[in-house]
PDB file of C-alpha atoms in Angstrom:
ATOM      1  CA  GLY A   1       8.806  -2.798 -15.401  1.00 82.00           C
ATOM      2  CA  ASP A   2       6.018  -0.695 -14.029  1.00 86.00           C
ATOM      3  CA  SER A   3       6.975   2.041 -11.608  1.00 91.00           C
ATOM      4  CA  VAL A   4       5.720   5.118  -9.768  1.00 94.00           C
ATOM      5  CA  THR A   5       7.733   8.227  -8.958  1.00 95.00           C
ATOM      6  CA  GLN A   6       6.625  10.802  -6.400  1.00 95.00           C
ATOM      7  CA  MET A   7       8.106  14.119  -5.449  1.00 88.00           C
ATOM      8  CA  GLU A   8      10.528  14.013  -2.572  1.00 84.00           C
ATOM      9  CA  GLY A   9       9.414  15.082   0.847  1.00 86.00           C
ATOM     10  CA  PRO A  10       9.015  16.236   3.444  1.00 94.00           C
ATOM     11  CA  VAL A  11       6.650  18.965   2.332  1.00 96.00           C
ATOM     12  CA  THR A  12       5.906  21.614   4.950  1.00 97.00           C
ATOM     13  CA  LEU A  13       2.974  23.991   4.469  1.00 97.00           C
ATOM     14  CA  SER A  14       1.056  26.480   6.527  1.00 97.00           C
ATOM     15  CA  GLU A  15      -2.608  25.850   7.212  1.00 97.00           C
ATOM     16  CA  GLU A  16      -4.875  26.915   4.314  1.00 96.00           C
ATOM     17  CA  ALA A  17      -2.044  26.714   1.766  1.00 97.00           C
ATOM     18  CA  PHE A  18      -2.479  25.015  -1.599  1.00 97.00           C
ATOM     19  CA  LEU A  19      -1.062  21.520  -1.896  1.00 97.00           C
ATOM     20  CA  THR A  20       0.346  19.706  -4.904  1.00 97.00           C
ATOM     21  CA  ILE A  21       2.134  16.378  -4.669  1.00 97.00           C
ATOM     22  CA  ASN A  22       3.468  15.235  -8.008  1.00 97.00           C
ATOM     23  CA  CYS A  23       3.182  11.632  -9.170  1.00 97.00           C
ATOM     24  CA  THR A  24       4.234  10.165 -12.500  1.00 97.00           C
ATOM     25  CA  TYR A  25       4.127   6.577 -13.608  1.00 95.00           C
ATOM     26  CA  THR A  26       5.492   4.119 -16.116  1.00 93.00           C
ATOM     27  CA  ALA A  27       3.268   1.214 -17.079  1.00 89.00           C
ATOM     28  CA  THR A  28       2.294  -1.000 -19.960  1.00 82.00           C
ATOM     29  CA  GLY A  29      -1.365  -1.071 -20.811  1.00 80.00           C
ATOM     30  CA  TYR A  30      -3.883   0.964 -18.876  1.00 82.00           C
ATOM     31  CA  PRO A  31      -3.320   0.918 -15.125  1.00 89.00           C
ATOM     32  CA  SER A  32      -5.646   2.123 -12.434  1.00 91.00           C
ATOM     33  CA  LEU A  33      -4.174   4.857 -10.254  1.00 94.00           C
ATOM     34  CA  PHE A  34      -4.568   5.438  -6.541  1.00 95.00           C
ATOM     35  CA  TRP A  35      -3.619   7.785  -3.756  1.00 97.00           C
ATOM     36  CA  TYR A  36      -3.338   6.267  -0.307  1.00 96.00           C
ATOM     37  CA  VAL A  37      -2.746   8.135   2.939  1.00 97.00           C
ATOM     38  CA  GLN A  38      -0.998   6.901   6.064  1.00 95.00           C
ATOM     39  CA  TYR A  39      -1.512   8.727   9.345  1.00 94.00           C
ATOM     40  CA  PRO A  40       1.114   8.276  12.052  1.00 89.00           C
ATOM     41  CA  GLY A  41       1.113   4.781  13.529  1.00 86.00           C
ATOM     42  CA  GLU A  42      -1.615   3.498  11.223  1.00 88.00           C
ATOM     43  CA  GLY A  43      -2.022   1.430   8.084  1.00 90.00           C
ATOM     44  CA  LEU A  44      -2.777   2.890   4.675  1.00 93.00           C
ATOM     45  CA  GLN A  45      -6.221   4.120   3.698  1.00 93.00           C
ATOM     46  CA  LEU A  46      -7.497   4.745   0.218  1.00 94.00           C
ATOM     47  CA  LEU A  47      -7.844   8.485  -0.416  1.00 97.00           C
ATOM     48  CA  LEU A  48      -9.011   8.434  -4.038  1.00 97.00           C
ATOM     49  CA  LYS A  49      -8.639   6.526  -7.259  1.00 94.00           C
ATOM     50  CA  ALA A  50      -9.127   6.756 -11.024  1.00 94.00           C
ATOM     51  CA  THR A  51      -9.499   3.828 -13.368  1.00 90.00           C
ATOM     52  CA  LYS A  52      -9.219   5.382 -16.828  1.00 90.00           C
ATOM     53  CA  ALA A  53      -7.746   8.355 -18.626  1.00 93.00           C
ATOM     54  CA  ASP A  54      -9.257  11.781 -17.807  1.00 95.00           C
ATOM     55  CA  ASP A  55     -11.051  10.392 -14.746  1.00 95.00           C
ATOM     56  CA  LYS A  56     -10.881  12.643 -11.713  1.00 97.00           C
ATOM     57  CA  GLY A  57     -10.796  11.066  -8.286  1.00 96.00           C
ATOM     58  CA  SER A  58     -11.839  13.186  -5.324  1.00 97.00           C
ATOM     59  CA  ASN A  59     -12.332  12.794  -1.598  1.00 97.00           C
ATOM     60  CA  LYS A  60     -12.138  15.038   1.492  1.00 95.00           C
ATOM     61  CA  GLY A  61     -11.195  18.051  -0.656  1.00 97.00           C
ATOM     62  CA  PHE A  62      -8.359  16.203  -2.396  1.00 98.00           C
ATOM     63  CA  GLU A  63      -8.389  15.725  -6.170  1.00 98.00           C
ATOM     64  CA  ALA A  64      -6.274  13.989  -8.781  1.00 98.00           C
ATOM     65  CA  THR A  65      -6.804  13.634 -12.530  1.00 98.00           C
ATOM     66  CA  TYR A  66      -5.563  10.658 -14.553  1.00 97.00           C
ATOM     67  CA  ARG A  67      -3.483  12.225 -17.353  1.00 96.00           C
ATOM     68  CA  LYS A  68      -2.466   9.594 -19.884  1.00 93.00           C
ATOM     69  CA  GLU A  69      -0.632  12.047 -22.141  1.00 94.00           C
ATOM     70  CA  THR A  70       1.724  13.102 -19.346  1.00 95.00           C
ATOM     71  CA  THR A  71       1.537   9.788 -17.397  1.00 95.00           C
ATOM     72  CA  SER A  72       0.726  11.735 -14.265  1.00 97.00           C
ATOM     73  CA  PHE A  73      -1.688  11.641 -11.341  1.00 98.00           C
ATOM     74  CA  HIS A  74      -0.855  14.707  -9.243  1.00 98.00           C
ATOM     75  CA  LEU A  75      -2.615  15.139  -5.907  1.00 98.00           C
ATOM     76  CA  GLU A  76      -4.053  18.583  -5.095  1.00 98.00           C
ATOM     77  CA  LYS A  77      -5.965  20.246  -2.302  1.00 98.00           C
ATOM     78  CA  GLY A  78      -6.988  23.863  -2.230  1.00 96.00           C
ATOM     79  CA  SER A  79      -6.639  24.510   1.492  1.00 96.00           C
ATOM     80  CA  VAL A  80      -4.798  22.090   3.757  1.00 97.00           C
ATOM     81  CA  GLN A  81      -5.461  21.587   7.442  1.00 97.00           C
ATOM     82  CA  VAL A  82      -3.223  20.450  10.277  1.00 96.00           C
ATOM     83  CA  SER A  83      -5.173  17.181  10.263  1.00 96.00           C
ATOM     84  CA  ASP A  84      -3.917  16.479   6.714  1.00 97.00           C
ATOM     85  CA  SER A  85      -0.413  15.885   8.060  1.00 97.00           C
ATOM     86  CA  ALA A  86       0.438  12.354   6.948  1.00 96.00           C
ATOM     87  CA  VAL A  87       2.409  10.376   4.387  1.00 95.00           C
ATOM     88  CA  TYR A  88       0.820  10.184   0.934  1.00 97.00           C
ATOM     89  CA  PHE A  89       1.469   7.295  -1.457  1.00 96.00           C
ATOM     90  CA  CYS A  90       0.749   7.206  -5.153  1.00 96.00           C
ATOM     91  CA  ALA A  91       0.199   3.706  -6.548  1.00 94.00           C
ATOM     92  CA  LEU A  92      -0.782   1.901  -9.694  1.00 92.00           C
ATOM     93  CA  SER A  93      -2.523  -1.396 -10.295  1.00 88.00           C
ATOM     94  CA  ALA A  94      -1.332  -2.889 -13.536  1.00 74.00           C
ATOM     95  CA  TYR A  95      -3.821  -4.460 -15.895  1.00 67.00           C
ATOM     96  CA  ASN A  96      -2.146  -7.840 -16.165  1.00 66.00           C
ATOM     97  CA  GLN A  97      -0.707  -8.319 -12.693  1.00 66.00           C
ATOM     98  CA  GLY A  98      -3.569  -9.627 -10.590  1.00 65.00           C
ATOM     99  CA  GLY A  99      -4.350  -6.359  -8.879  1.00 69.00           C
ATOM    100  CA  LYS A 100      -0.945  -5.961  -7.319  1.00 81.00           C
ATOM    101  CA  LEU A 101      -0.194  -2.409  -6.270  1.00 88.00           C
ATOM    102  CA  ILE A 102       3.083  -0.723  -7.143  1.00 90.00           C
ATOM    103  CA  PHE A 103       3.785   2.186  -4.818  1.00 91.00           C
ATOM    104  CA  GLY A 104       5.814   5.323  -5.017  1.00 93.00           C
ATOM    105  CA  GLN A 105       8.177   6.001  -2.144  1.00 93.00           C
ATOM    106  CA  GLY A 106       5.730   8.231  -0.292  1.00 94.00           C
ATOM    107  CA  THR A 107       5.679  11.963   0.408  1.00 95.00           C
ATOM    108  CA  GLU A 108       5.479  13.204   3.962  1.00 95.00           C
ATOM    109  CA  LEU A 109       3.283  16.267   4.444  1.00 97.00           C
ATOM    110  CA  SER A 110       3.504  18.425   7.548  1.00 96.00           C
ATOM    111  CA  VAL A 111       0.963  21.232   7.972  1.00 97.00           C
ATOM    112  CA  LYS A 112       1.725  23.923  10.550  1.00 96.00           C
ATOM    113  CA  PRO A 113      -0.940  26.071  12.229  1.00 95.00           C
TER     114      PRO A 113
ATOM    115  CA  ASP B   1     -13.335  -0.070   8.664  1.00 57.00           C
ATOM    116  CA  ALA B   2     -12.508  -3.312   6.908  1.00 65.00           C
ATOM    117  CA  GLY B   3     -12.119  -6.169   9.374  1.00 92.00           C
ATOM    118  CA  ILE B   4      -8.405  -6.888   9.138  1.00 95.00           C
ATOM    119  CA  THR B   5      -6.210  -7.744  12.071  1.00 96.00           C
ATOM    120  CA  GLN B   6      -2.531  -8.551  12.209  1.00 97.00           C
ATOM    121  CA  SER B   7      -0.674 -10.400  14.909  1.00 97.00           C
ATOM    122  CA  PRO B   8       1.602  -9.810  16.583  1.00 97.00           C
ATOM    123  CA  ARG B   9       1.672  -6.024  16.316  1.00 96.00           C
ATOM    124  CA  HIS B  10       5.262  -5.825  17.510  1.00 97.00           C
ATOM    125  CA  LYS B  11       7.980  -8.450  17.605  1.00 97.00           C
ATOM    126  CA  VAL B  12      11.657  -8.542  18.432  1.00 97.00           C
ATOM    127  CA  THR B  13      13.564 -11.629  17.401  1.00 97.00           C
ATOM    128  CA  GLU B  14      17.096 -12.803  16.795  1.00 97.00           C
ATOM    129  CA  THR B  15      18.862 -13.538  13.537  1.00 97.00           C
ATOM    130  CA  GLY B  16      18.324 -17.109  12.393  1.00 97.00           C
ATOM    131  CA  THR B  17      15.033 -17.724  14.168  1.00 96.00           C
ATOM    132  CA  PRO B  18      11.799 -18.499  12.316  1.00 96.00           C
ATOM    133  CA  VAL B  19       9.007 -15.938  12.547  1.00 97.00           C
ATOM    134  CA  THR B  20       5.375 -16.187  11.481  1.00 98.00           C
ATOM    135  CA  LEU B  21       3.085 -13.203  11.057  1.00 98.00           C
ATOM    136  CA  ARG B  22      -0.651 -13.657  10.800  1.00 98.00           C
ATOM    137  CA  CYS B  23      -3.254 -11.692   8.896  1.00 98.00           C
ATOM    138  CA  HIS B  24      -6.903 -12.363   9.642  1.00 98.00           C
ATOM    139  CA  GLN B  25      -9.884 -10.908   7.768  1.00 97.00           C
ATOM    140  CA  THR B  26     -13.604 -11.041   8.395  1.00 96.00           C
ATOM    141  CA  GLU B  27     -14.641  -9.617   5.001  1.00 93.00           C
ATOM    142  CA  ASN B  28     -14.520 -12.853   2.968  1.00 93.00           C
ATOM    143  CA  HIS B  29     -12.357 -11.104   0.361  1.00 93.00           C
ATOM    144  CA  ARG B  30     -10.667 -13.359  -2.154  1.00 92.00           C
ATOM    145  CA  TYR B  31      -7.339 -11.550  -2.508  1.00 92.00           C
ATOM    146  CA  MET B  32      -4.812 -11.068   0.269  1.00 94.00           C
ATOM    147  CA  TYR B  33      -1.399  -9.413   0.098  1.00 94.00           C
ATOM    148  CA  TRP B  34       1.710  -9.021   2.218  1.00 96.00           C
ATOM    149  CA  TYR B  35       3.805  -5.849   1.836  1.00 96.00           C
ATOM    150  CA  ARG B  36       6.820  -4.528   3.630  1.00 96.00           C
ATOM    151  CA  GLN B  37       7.385  -0.824   4.240  1.00 94.00           C
ATOM    152  CA  ASP B  38      10.881   0.605   4.419  1.00 92.00           C
ATOM    153  CA  PRO B  39      12.053   4.242   4.352  1.00 85.00           C
ATOM    154  CA  GLY B  40      12.668   5.441   0.812  1.00 81.00           C
ATOM    155  CA  HIS B  41      10.978   2.423  -0.751  1.00 84.00           C
ATOM    156  CA  GLY B  42       7.300   2.919  -0.128  1.00 87.00           C
ATOM    157  CA  LEU B  43       5.560  -0.428   0.138  1.00 91.00           C
ATOM    158  CA  ARG B  44       6.812  -3.450  -1.746  1.00 92.00           C
ATOM    159  CA  LEU B  45       4.838  -6.609  -2.396  1.00 92.00           C
ATOM    160  CA  ILE B  46       6.208  -9.795  -0.850  1.00 95.00           C
ATOM    161  CA  HIS B  47       3.575 -12.407  -1.735  1.00 95.00           C
ATOM    162  CA  TYR B  48      -0.096 -12.446  -2.514  1.00 92.00           C
ATOM    163  CA  SER B  49      -2.946 -14.921  -2.612  1.00 93.00           C
ATOM    164  CA  TYR B  50      -5.865 -15.129  -5.021  1.00 90.00           C
ATOM    165  CA  GLY B  51      -7.675 -17.896  -3.190  1.00 91.00           C
ATOM    166  CA  VAL B  52      -7.295 -20.700  -0.683  1.00 94.00           C
ATOM    167  CA  LYS B  53      -4.014 -22.489  -1.392  1.00 92.00           C
ATOM    168  CA  ASP B  54      -3.360 -20.169  -4.373  1.00 93.00           C
ATOM    169  CA  THR B  55      -0.382 -17.890  -3.877  1.00 94.00           C
ATOM    170  CA  ASP B  56       2.204 -16.098  -5.986  1.00 92.00           C
ATOM    171  CA  LYS B  57       5.405 -14.167  -5.479  1.00 92.00           C
ATOM    172  CA  GLY B  58       5.813 -10.437  -5.399  1.00 90.00           C
ATOM    173  CA  GLU B  59       8.888  -8.348  -6.084  1.00 88.00           C
ATOM    174  CA  VAL B  60      10.706  -9.046  -2.786  1.00 94.00           C
ATOM    175  CA  SER B  61       9.803 -12.658  -2.002  1.00 95.00           C
ATOM    176  CA  ASP B  62      13.280 -14.054  -1.241  1.00 95.00           C
ATOM    177  CA  GLY B  63      13.490 -15.328   2.334  1.00 96.00           C
ATOM    178  CA  TYR B  64       9.711 -15.365   2.784  1.00 97.00           C
ATOM    179  CA  SER B  65       7.029 -18.012   2.383  1.00 97.00           C
ATOM    180  CA  VAL B  66       3.253 -17.808   2.760  1.00 97.00           C
ATOM    181  CA  SER B  67       0.321 -20.092   3.319  1.00 97.00           C
ATOM    182  CA  ARG B  68      -3.411 -19.733   3.025  1.00 97.00           C
ATOM    183  CA  SER B  69      -5.415 -22.702   4.215  1.00 95.00           C
ATOM    184  CA  LYS B  70      -8.584 -20.726   4.935  1.00 96.00           C
ATOM    185  CA  THR B  71     -10.138 -17.706   3.242  1.00 95.00           C
ATOM    186  CA  GLU B  72      -9.746 -15.594   6.349  1.00 97.00           C
ATOM    187  CA  ASP B  73      -6.111 -16.277   7.227  1.00 97.00           C
ATOM    188  CA  PHE B  74      -2.893 -15.483   5.371  1.00 98.00           C
ATOM    189  CA  LEU B  75       0.385 -16.349   7.080  1.00 98.00           C
ATOM    190  CA  LEU B  76       3.794 -14.895   6.295  1.00 98.00           C
ATOM    191  CA  THR B  77       6.817 -16.881   7.459  1.00 98.00           C
ATOM    192  CA  LEU B  78      10.412 -15.790   7.657  1.00 97.00           C
ATOM    193  CA  GLU B  79      12.168 -19.157   7.677  1.00 93.00           C
ATOM    194  CA  SER B  80      15.391 -17.782   9.159  1.00 96.00           C
ATOM    195  CA  ALA B  81      15.127 -14.119  10.008  1.00 97.00           C
ATOM    196  CA  THR B  82      17.893 -11.719   8.975  1.00 97.00           C
ATOM    197  CA  SER B  83      18.528  -8.114   9.985  1.00 97.00           C
ATOM    198  CA  SER B  84      17.550  -6.985   6.467  1.00 96.00           C
ATOM    199  CA  GLN B  85      14.033  -8.205   7.220  1.00 97.00           C
ATOM    200  CA  THR B  86      13.611  -5.620   9.951  1.00 97.00           C
ATOM    201  CA  SER B  87      10.641  -3.700   8.649  1.00 97.00           C
ATOM    202  CA  VAL B  88       6.982  -2.883   9.063  1.00 96.00           C
ATOM    203  CA  TYR B  89       4.772  -5.530   7.479  1.00 98.00           C
ATOM    204  CA  PHE B  90       1.300  -4.756   6.177  1.00 96.00           C
ATOM    205  CA  CYS B  91      -1.395  -7.134   5.125  1.00 96.00           C
ATOM    206  CA  ALA B  92      -4.022  -6.004   2.628  1.00 94.00           C
ATOM    207  CA  ILE B  93      -7.192  -7.484   1.178  1.00 93.00           C
ATOM    208  CA  SER B  94      -9.338  -6.837  -1.862  1.00 90.00           C
ATOM    209  CA  GLN B  95     -12.482  -8.359  -3.201  1.00 87.00           C
ATOM    210  CA  LYS B  96     -11.704  -8.785  -6.876  1.00 78.00           C
ATOM    211  CA  GLY B  97      -8.041  -8.005  -7.288  1.00 68.00           C
ATOM    212  CA  LEU B  98      -7.669  -6.048 -10.472  1.00 62.00           C
ATOM    213  CA  ALA B  99      -8.191  -2.294 -10.054  1.00 65.00           C
ATOM    214  CA  GLU B 100      -9.993  -2.826  -6.776  1.00 78.00           C
ATOM    215  CA  THR B 101      -9.352  -0.870  -3.627  1.00 85.00           C
ATOM    216  CA  GLN B 102      -7.080  -2.657  -1.190  1.00 89.00           C
ATOM    217  CA  TYR B 103      -7.805  -2.380   2.513  1.00 92.00           C
ATOM    218  CA  PHE B 104      -4.833  -2.447   4.820  1.00 93.00           C
ATOM    219  CA  GLY B 105      -4.289  -3.873   8.259  1.00 95.00           C
ATOM    220  CA  PRO B 106      -2.620  -1.911  11.079  1.00 93.00           C
ATOM    221  CA  GLY B 107       0.842  -3.384  10.447  1.00 95.00           C
ATOM    222  CA  THR B 108       3.398  -5.431  12.366  1.00 97.00           C
ATOM    223  CA  ARG B 109       6.705  -3.919  13.431  1.00 96.00           C
ATOM    224  CA  LEU B 110       9.437  -6.539  13.276  1.00 98.00           C
ATOM    225  CA  LEU B 111      12.936  -5.992  14.622  1.00 97.00           C
ATOM    226  CA  VAL B 112      15.552  -8.635  13.893  1.00 97.00           C
ATOM    227  CA  LEU B 113      18.629  -8.293  16.087  1.00 96.00           C
TER     228      LEU B 113
END
């Protein structure tokens, strides 16, 4: 079945460092891909999304490109801030499954001043 | 912020007791979802609804039932709670389902002793 695999955390970076969180997926058809972020004690919020191959989603300095050839959707940010500390979830919405989201296990990011 | 509330926000109960969690939305979105979040598993779909009285199972539906008698309310019931159902439960909504952004509630922390 469809699945999402994220890199293991926690990831600890210094402020202004470059961030990459890897995400790969397995799916039939052409899924939509999402990154959600969860700040401590809160629910998930959409960070960005891409609905077709080669689309780039971007928001708040974060970017991810839908790569069909490598089945990947890696999250990047050029310069992280302490306020980016959170758990990041990669997810896919399969074409034939009523919009259900399948999540990766989450990657915790901690940014130190 | 999307108008989604969950109640209760925290609950402690004993094994074998029934528990009902409520999700209420003010957005008039058609689709509603219940997920559980556990360490190492990300979020996993329990049940979802694609309209009033229309529901379907997710990947971890055993031991759970749902009901949706009004557009705005989606109830999750644990018929006889077990310790393995200790988790954080999130409700989500979306307007059209497929490939649409899901908006998440604040979550309910459930502890089954």
